Tab-separated table of C-alpha atoms in Angstrom:
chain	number	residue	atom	x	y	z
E	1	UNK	CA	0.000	0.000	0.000
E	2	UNK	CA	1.225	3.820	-0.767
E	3	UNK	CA	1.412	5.966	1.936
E	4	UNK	CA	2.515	8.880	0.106
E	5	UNK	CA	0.971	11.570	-2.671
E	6	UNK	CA	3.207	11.144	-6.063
E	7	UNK	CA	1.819	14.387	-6.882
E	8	UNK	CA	3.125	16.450	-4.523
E	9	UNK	CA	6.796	15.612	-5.132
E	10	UNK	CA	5.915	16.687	-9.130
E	11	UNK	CA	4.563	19.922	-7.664
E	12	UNK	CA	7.155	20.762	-5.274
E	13	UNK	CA	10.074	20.021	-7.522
E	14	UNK	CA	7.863	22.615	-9.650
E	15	UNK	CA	8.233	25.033	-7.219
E	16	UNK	CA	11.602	24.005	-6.517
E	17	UNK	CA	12.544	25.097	-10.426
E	18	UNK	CA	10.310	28.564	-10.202
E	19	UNK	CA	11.965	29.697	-7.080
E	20	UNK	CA	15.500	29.160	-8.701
E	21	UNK	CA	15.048	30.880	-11.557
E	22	UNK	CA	14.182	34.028	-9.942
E	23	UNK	CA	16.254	33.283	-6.848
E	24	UNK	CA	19.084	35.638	-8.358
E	25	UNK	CA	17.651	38.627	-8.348
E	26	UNK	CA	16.721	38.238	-4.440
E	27	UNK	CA	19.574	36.621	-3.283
E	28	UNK	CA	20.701	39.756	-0.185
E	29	UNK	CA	23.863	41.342	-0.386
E	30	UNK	CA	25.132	44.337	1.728
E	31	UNK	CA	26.115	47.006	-1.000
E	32	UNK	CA	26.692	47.545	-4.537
E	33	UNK	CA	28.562	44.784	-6.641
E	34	UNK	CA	31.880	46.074	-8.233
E	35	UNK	CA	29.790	46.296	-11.892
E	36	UNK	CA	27.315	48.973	-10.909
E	37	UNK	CA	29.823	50.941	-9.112
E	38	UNK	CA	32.399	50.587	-12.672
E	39	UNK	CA	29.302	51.657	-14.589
E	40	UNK	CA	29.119	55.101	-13.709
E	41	UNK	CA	30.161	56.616	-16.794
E	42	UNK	CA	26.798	54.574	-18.774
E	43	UNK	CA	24.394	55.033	-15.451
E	44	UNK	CA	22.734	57.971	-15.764
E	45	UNK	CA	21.486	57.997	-12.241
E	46	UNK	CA	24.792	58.000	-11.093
E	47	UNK	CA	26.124	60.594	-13.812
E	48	UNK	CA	28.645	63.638	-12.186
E	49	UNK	CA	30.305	60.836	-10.390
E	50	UNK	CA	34.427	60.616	-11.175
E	51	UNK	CA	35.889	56.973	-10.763
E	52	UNK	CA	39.283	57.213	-10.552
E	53	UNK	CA	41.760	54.309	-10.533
E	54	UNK	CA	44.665	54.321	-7.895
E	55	UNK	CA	47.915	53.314	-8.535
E	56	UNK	CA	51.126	53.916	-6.415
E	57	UNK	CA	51.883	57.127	-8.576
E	58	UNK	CA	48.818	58.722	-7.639
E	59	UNK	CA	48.319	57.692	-4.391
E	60	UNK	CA	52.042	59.280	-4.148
E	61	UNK	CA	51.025	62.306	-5.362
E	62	UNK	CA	48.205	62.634	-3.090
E	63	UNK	CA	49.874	62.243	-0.273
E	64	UNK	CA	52.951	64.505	-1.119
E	65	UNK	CA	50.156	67.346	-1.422
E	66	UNK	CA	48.563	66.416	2.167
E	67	UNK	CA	51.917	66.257	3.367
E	68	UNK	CA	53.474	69.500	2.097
E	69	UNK	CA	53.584	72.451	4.639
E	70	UNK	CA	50.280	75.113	3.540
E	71	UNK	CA	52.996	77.498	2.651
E	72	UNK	CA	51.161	80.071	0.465
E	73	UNK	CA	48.083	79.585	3.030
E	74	UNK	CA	50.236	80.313	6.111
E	75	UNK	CA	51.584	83.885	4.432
E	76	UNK	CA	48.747	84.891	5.303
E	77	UNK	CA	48.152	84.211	8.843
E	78	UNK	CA	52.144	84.699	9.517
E	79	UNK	CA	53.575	87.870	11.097
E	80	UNK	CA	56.047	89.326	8.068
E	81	UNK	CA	58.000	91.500	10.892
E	82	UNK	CA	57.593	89.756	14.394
E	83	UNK	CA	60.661	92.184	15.571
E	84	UNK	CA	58.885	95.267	14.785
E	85	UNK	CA	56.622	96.218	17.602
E	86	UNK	CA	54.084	99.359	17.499
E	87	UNK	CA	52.456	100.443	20.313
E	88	UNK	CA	48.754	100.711	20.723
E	89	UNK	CA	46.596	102.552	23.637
E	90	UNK	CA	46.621	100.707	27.047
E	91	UNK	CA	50.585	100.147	26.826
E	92	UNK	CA	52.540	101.562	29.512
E	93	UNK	CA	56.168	103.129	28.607
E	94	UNK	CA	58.599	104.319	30.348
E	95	UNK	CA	61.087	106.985	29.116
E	96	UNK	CA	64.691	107.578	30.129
E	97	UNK	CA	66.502	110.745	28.853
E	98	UNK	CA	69.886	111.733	29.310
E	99	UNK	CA	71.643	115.064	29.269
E	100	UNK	CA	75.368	116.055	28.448
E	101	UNK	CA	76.847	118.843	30.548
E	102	UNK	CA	76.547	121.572	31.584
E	103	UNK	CA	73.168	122.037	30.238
E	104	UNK	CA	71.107	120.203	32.194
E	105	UNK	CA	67.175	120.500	31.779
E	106	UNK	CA	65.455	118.073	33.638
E	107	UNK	CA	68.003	118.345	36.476
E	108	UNK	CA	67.035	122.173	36.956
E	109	UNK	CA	63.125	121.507	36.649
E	110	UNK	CA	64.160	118.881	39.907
E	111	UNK	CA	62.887	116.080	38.214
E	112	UNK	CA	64.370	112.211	39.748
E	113	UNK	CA	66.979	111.872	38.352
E	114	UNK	CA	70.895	110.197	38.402
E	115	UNK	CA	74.480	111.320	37.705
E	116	UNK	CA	76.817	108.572	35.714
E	117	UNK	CA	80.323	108.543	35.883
E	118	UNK	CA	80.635	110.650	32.990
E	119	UNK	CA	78.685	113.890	33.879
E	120	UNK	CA	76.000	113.715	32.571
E	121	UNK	CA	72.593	113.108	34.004
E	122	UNK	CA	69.802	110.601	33.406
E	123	UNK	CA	66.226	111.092	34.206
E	124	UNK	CA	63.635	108.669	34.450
E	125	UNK	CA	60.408	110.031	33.590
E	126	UNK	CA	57.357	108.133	35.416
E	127	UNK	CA	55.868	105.034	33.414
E	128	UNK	CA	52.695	106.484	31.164
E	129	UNK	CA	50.037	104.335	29.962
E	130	UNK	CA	49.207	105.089	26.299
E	131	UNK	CA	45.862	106.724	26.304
E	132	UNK	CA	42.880	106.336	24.229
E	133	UNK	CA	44.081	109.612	21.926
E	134	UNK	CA	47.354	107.437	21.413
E	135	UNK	CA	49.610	109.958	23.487
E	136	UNK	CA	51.612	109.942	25.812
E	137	UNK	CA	53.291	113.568	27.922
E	138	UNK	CA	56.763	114.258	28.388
E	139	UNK	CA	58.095	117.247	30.104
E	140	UNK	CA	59.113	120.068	27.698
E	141	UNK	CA	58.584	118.121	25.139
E	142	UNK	CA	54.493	118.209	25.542
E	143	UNK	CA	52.191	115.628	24.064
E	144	UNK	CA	54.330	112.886	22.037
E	145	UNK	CA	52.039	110.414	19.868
E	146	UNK	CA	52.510	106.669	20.162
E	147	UNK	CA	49.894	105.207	18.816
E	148	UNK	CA	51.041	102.553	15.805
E	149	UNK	CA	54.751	103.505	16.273
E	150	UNK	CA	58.004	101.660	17.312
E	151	UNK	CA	59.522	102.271	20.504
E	152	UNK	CA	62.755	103.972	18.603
E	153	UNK	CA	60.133	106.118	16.710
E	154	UNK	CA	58.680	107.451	19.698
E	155	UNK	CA	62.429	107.910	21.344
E	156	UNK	CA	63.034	109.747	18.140
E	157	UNK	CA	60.634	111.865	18.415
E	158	UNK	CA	61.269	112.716	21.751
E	159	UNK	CA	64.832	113.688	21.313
E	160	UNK	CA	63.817	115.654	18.238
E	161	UNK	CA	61.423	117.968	20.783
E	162	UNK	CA	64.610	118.374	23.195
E	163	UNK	CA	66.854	119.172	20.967
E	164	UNK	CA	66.715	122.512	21.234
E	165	UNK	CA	66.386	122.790	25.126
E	166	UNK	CA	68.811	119.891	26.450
E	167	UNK	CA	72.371	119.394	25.541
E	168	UNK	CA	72.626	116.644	23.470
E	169	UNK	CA	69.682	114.589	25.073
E	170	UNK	CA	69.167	110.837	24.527
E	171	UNK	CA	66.301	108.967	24.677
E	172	UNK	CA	65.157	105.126	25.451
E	173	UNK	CA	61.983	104.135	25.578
E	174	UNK	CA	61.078	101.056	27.395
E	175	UNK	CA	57.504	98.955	27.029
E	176	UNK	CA	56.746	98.073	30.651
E	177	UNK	CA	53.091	96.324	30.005
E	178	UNK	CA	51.334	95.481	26.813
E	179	UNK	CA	47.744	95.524	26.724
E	180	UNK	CA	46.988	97.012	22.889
E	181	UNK	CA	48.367	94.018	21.085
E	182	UNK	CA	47.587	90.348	22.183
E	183	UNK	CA	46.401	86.987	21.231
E	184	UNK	CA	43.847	84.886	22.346
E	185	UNK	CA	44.209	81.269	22.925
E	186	UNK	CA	41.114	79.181	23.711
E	187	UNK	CA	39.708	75.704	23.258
E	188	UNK	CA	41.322	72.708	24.773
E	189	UNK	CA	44.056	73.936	26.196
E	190	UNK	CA	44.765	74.224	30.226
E	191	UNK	CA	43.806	78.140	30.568
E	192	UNK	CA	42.368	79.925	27.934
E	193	UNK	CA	44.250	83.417	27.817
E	194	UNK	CA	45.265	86.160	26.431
E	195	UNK	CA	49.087	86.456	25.791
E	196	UNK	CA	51.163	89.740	25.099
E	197	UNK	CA	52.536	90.430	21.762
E	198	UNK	CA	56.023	91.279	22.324
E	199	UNK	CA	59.134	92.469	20.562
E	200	UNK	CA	60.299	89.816	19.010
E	201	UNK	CA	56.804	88.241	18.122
E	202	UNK	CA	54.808	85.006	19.565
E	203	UNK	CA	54.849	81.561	17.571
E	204	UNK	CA	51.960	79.513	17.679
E	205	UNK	CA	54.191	76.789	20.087
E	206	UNK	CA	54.381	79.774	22.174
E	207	UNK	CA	51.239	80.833	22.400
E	208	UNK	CA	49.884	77.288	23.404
E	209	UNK	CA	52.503	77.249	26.517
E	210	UNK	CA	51.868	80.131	27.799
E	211	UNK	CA	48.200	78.563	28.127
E	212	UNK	CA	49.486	75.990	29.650
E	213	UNK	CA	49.712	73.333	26.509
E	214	UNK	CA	46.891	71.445	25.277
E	215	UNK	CA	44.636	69.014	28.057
E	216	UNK	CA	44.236	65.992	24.630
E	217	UNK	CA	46.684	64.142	23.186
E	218	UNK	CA	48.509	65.960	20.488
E	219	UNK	CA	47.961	63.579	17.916
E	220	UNK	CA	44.053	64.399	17.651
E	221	UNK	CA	44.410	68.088	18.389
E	222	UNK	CA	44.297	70.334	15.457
E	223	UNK	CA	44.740	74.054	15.560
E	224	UNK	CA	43.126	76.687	13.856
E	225	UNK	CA	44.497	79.800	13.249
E	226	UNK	CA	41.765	82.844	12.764
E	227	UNK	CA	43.042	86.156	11.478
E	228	UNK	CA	40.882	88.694	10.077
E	229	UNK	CA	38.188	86.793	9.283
E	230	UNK	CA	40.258	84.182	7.777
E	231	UNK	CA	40.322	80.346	8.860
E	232	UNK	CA	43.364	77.643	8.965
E	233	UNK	CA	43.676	74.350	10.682
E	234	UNK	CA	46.338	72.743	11.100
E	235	UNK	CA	47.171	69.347	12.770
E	236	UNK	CA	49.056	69.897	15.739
E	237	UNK	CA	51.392	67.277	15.359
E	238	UNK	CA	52.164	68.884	11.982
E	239	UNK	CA	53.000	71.980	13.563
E	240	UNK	CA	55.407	71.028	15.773
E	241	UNK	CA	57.116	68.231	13.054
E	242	UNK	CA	57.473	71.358	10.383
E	243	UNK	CA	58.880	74.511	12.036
E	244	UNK	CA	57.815	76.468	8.937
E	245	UNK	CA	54.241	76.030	10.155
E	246	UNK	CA	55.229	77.366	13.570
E	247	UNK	CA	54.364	80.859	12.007
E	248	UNK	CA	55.028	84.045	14.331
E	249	UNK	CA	51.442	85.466	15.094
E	250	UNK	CA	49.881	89.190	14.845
E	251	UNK	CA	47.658	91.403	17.254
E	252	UNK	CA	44.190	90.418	17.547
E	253	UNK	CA	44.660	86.359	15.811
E	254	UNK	CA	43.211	83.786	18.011
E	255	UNK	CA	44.108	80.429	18.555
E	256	UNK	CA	41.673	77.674	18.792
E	257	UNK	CA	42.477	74.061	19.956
E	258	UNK	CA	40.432	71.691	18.567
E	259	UNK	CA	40.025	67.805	20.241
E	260	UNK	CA	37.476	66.890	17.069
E	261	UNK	CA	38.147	62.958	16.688
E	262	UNK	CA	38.441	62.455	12.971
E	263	UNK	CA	36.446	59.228	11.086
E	264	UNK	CA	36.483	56.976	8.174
E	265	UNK	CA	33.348	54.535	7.894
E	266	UNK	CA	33.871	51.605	6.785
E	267	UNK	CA	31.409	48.879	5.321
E	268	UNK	CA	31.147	45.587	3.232
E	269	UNK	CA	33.392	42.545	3.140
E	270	UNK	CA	35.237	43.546	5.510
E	271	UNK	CA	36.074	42.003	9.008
E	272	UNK	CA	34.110	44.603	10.944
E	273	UNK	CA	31.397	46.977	9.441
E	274	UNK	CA	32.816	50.371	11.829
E	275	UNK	CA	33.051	53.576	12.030
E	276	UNK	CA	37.079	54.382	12.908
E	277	UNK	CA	38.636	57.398	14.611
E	278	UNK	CA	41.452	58.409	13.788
E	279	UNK	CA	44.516	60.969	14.742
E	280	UNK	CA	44.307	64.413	13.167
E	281	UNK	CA	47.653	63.694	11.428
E	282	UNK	CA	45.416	61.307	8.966
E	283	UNK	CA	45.995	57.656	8.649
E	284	UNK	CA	46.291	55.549	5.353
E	285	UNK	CA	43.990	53.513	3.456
E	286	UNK	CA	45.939	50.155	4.365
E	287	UNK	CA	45.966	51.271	8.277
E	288	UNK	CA	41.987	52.428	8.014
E	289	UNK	CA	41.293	48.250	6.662
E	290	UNK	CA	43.750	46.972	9.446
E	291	UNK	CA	41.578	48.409	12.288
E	292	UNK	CA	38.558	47.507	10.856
E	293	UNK	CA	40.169	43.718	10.770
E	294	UNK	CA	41.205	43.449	7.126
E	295	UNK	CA	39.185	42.236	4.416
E	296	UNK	CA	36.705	39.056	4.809
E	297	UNK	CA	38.330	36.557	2.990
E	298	UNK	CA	35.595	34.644	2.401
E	299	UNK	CA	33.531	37.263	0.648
E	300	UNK	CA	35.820	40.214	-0.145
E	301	UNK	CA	36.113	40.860	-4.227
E	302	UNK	CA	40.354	42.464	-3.734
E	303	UNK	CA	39.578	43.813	-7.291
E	304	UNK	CA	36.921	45.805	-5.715
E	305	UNK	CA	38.086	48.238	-2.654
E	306	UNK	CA	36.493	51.938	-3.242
E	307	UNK	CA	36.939	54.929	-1.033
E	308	UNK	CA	33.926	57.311	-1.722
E	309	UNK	CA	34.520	61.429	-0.874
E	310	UNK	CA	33.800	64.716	-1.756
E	311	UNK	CA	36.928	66.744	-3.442
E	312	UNK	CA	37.749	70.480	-4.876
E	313	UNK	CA	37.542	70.518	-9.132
E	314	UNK	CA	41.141	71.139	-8.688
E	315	UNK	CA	41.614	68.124	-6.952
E	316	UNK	CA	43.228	66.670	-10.308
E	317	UNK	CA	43.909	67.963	-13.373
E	318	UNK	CA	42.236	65.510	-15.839
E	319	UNK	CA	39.219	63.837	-14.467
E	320	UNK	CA	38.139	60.304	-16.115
E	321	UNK	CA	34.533	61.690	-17.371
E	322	UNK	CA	33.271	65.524	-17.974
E	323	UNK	CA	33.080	67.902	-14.854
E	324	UNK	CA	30.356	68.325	-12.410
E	325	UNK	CA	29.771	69.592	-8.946
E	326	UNK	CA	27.150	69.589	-6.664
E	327	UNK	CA	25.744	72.663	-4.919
E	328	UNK	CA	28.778	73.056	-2.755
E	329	UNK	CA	30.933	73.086	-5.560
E	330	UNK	CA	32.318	69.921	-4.990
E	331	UNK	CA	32.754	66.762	-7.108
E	332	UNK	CA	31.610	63.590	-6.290
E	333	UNK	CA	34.590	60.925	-6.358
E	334	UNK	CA	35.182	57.259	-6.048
E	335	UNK	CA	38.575	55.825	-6.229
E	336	UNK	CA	38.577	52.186	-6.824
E	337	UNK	CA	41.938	49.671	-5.913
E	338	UNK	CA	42.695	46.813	-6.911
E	339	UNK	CA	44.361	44.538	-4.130
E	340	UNK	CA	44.813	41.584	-6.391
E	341	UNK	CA	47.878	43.756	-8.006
E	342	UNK	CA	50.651	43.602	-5.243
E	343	UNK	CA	52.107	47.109	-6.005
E	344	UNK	CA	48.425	47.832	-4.591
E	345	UNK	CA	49.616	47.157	-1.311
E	346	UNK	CA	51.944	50.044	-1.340
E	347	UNK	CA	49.606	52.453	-3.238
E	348	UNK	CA	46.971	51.496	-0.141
E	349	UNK	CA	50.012	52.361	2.123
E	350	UNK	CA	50.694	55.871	0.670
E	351	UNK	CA	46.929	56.852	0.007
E	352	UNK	CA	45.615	59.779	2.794
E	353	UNK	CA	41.485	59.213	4.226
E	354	UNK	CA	40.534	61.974	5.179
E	355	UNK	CA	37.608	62.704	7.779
E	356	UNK	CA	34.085	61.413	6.457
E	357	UNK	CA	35.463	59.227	4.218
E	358	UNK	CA	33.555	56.079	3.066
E	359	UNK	CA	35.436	52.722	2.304
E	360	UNK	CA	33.518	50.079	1.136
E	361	UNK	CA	34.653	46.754	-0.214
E	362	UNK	CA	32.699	44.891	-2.638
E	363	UNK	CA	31.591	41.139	-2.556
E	364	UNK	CA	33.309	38.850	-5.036
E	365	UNK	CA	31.266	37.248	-7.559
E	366	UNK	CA	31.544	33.540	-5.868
E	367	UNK	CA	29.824	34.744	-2.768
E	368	UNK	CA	26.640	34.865	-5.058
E	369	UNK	CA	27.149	31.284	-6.158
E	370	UNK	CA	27.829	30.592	-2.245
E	371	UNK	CA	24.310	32.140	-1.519
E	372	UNK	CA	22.768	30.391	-4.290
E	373	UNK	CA	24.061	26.783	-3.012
E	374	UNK	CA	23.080	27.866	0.663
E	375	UNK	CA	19.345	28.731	-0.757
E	376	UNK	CA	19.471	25.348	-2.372
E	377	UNK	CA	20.280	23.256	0.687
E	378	UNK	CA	17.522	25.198	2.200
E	379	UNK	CA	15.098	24.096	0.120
E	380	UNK	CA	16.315	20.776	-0.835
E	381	UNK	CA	16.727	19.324	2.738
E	382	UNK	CA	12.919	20.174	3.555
E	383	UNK	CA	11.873	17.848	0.762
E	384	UNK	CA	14.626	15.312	1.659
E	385	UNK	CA	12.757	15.094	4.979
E	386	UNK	CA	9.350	14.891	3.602
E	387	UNK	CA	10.692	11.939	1.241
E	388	UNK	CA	12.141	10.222	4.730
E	389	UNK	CA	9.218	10.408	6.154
E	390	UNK	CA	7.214	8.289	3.250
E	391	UNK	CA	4.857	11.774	2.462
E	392	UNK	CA	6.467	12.365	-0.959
E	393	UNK	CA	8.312	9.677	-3.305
């Protein structure tokens, strides 16, 4: 006697054929396949989009352009005379004059004053604090202006007013307290303050000490430089590797310390699906993959490593496919490696991420036959147990 329904096992090898043939297209995957990402220049959805092939020369060249010192950018936040100090109102001066015998002014008005071993006779004229007006008063000499000279030019001026009543005066004028000309220094440092400009000028190293140094770890501090409505950051491990960056500073900049962790995300066969931080002095594309645990060897396509960003028009001078930008004036990039090619390796190694970047990895094309096996066994071994169990033959 039967015990089982022959019809059923015609029916559900039926269905077995129908769900295979349309099993491909809903097979799941985590991203794009390496053919719709290589197909930009033909997709019109995903027209304005620059694919750009990396090999060790380019990735060089990138890197020798994040590397280089902002030169031409750092003229303009960079003090062209740090030695040359004006003075501003708020300093205090002080003013020492002496007088060759036997005429001796300041010594017959009884002003304080000293004899040196020579004769003649130095006075020391109170400390003054530059006013508002920019002056300052001498005696007989009347109302000197300061404001947005040097300390000689003032002196000079002074002796020029005595000329006439002193004998052979001479003049030094000393800056006692500096409160016109200053920078700020703020952010994550120890003691956000304001420190002196002085003869000589202030670097950006020491600007940061005199607040006490920075409370984060260098590596993910950056510094930003602010001058007249003008913006620069800088890494501060950058600044204190490249002296050249350790510009001297003007009246009124401020320095900002920064602790903004910097990431990369990264996604598809890959060890980890994460979203990295790294040090503000940038990491490469090889050490970005290494923290995330390497590529999946099981599912990774090597062919198929992209790193997806956002760059200037001048980024390179010829782009694969015709020029567009999106509102911001950017242009949309994807730069595609291929890890199967050794010299790869040390393109990967050389290649800069920047913050926001996007790696993502592709599946190779025998994870898809992997996935269409495993949907096989899944629907085989059901029937397999049916047969077992006498309900289809």
């Amino acid at each position: 006697m039967t015990t089982g329904y022959p019809g059923l096992r015609a029916l559900t090898a039926s269905l077995l054929l129908a769900g295979l043939a349309g099993c491909s297209s809903y097979m799941p995957y985590a991203g794009p396949r390496v053919g719709p990402v290589e197909n930009v220049s033909h997709n019109k959805t995903l027209r304005g989009i620059q694919l750009v092939k990396v090999d060790y020369a380019l990735a060089h060249q990138i890197r020798t352009r994040a590397d280089t010192p902002q030169l031409n950018l750092l003229r303009d936040f960079s003090n062209p005379n740090p030695r040359l100090y004006t003075v501003g109102p708020g300093d205090t001066l002080q003013v020492y004059i002496w007088e060759a015998p036997p005429a001796m002014l300041f010594a017959s008005a009884g002003v304080a004053n000293s004899t040196t071993g020579s004769g003649s006779v130095m006075t020391s004229i109170p400390e003054q604090m530059v006013g508002s007006n920019g002056d300052i008063i001498i005696p007989f000499a009347g109302k000197i202006s300061c404001a947005g000279k040097t300390l000689d030019d003032i002196g000079a001026e002074i002796r020029a007013r005595l000329k006439n009543m002193a004998h052979d005066p001479q003049v030094v004028v000393r800056l006692v307290s500096n409160h016109a000309q200053s920078i700020s220094v703020v952010g994550n440092v120890r003691k956000s303050t304001q420190v002196p400009l002085i003869p000589g000028g202030v670097s950006v190293l020491q600007a940061l000490a005199a607040a006490g140094g920075v409370d984060k770890p260098v590596n993910k501090v950056t510094i930003q430089l602010s001058h007249q409505g003008k913006v620069l950051q800088l890494p501060l491990e950058d600044v204190i590797r490249h002296p050249e960056e350790n510009v001297s500073l003007r009246a009124g900049d401020v320095i900002t310390a920064l602790y903004q962790p910097l990431h990369v995300t990264v996604m598809g066969a890959t060890t980890q699906t994460k979203e990295i931080d790294f040090e503000a002095s940038g990491i490469s594309l090889a050490q970005a993959l290494a923290r995330a645990g390497g590529l999946n060897g099981n599912e990774a396509d090597a062919k198929a490593v992209f790193v997806f960003r956002l760059e200037k028009p001048d980024f390179l001078t010829n782009w694969p496919e015709p020029l567009q930008t999106n509102a911001e004036g950017e242009v949309p990039v994807v730069f595609r490696f291929d890890f199967s090619n050794p010299a790869t390796l040390f393109a990967a190694q050389e290649f800069p991420i920047q913050n926001k970047d996007l790696i993502y990895v592709a599946s190779a094309p025998i994870t898809d036959l992997q996935k269409f096996l495993g949907l096989i066994v899944q629907i085989v071994y059901p029937i397999q147990g049916l047969s077992t169990a006498g309900i289809v033959k």
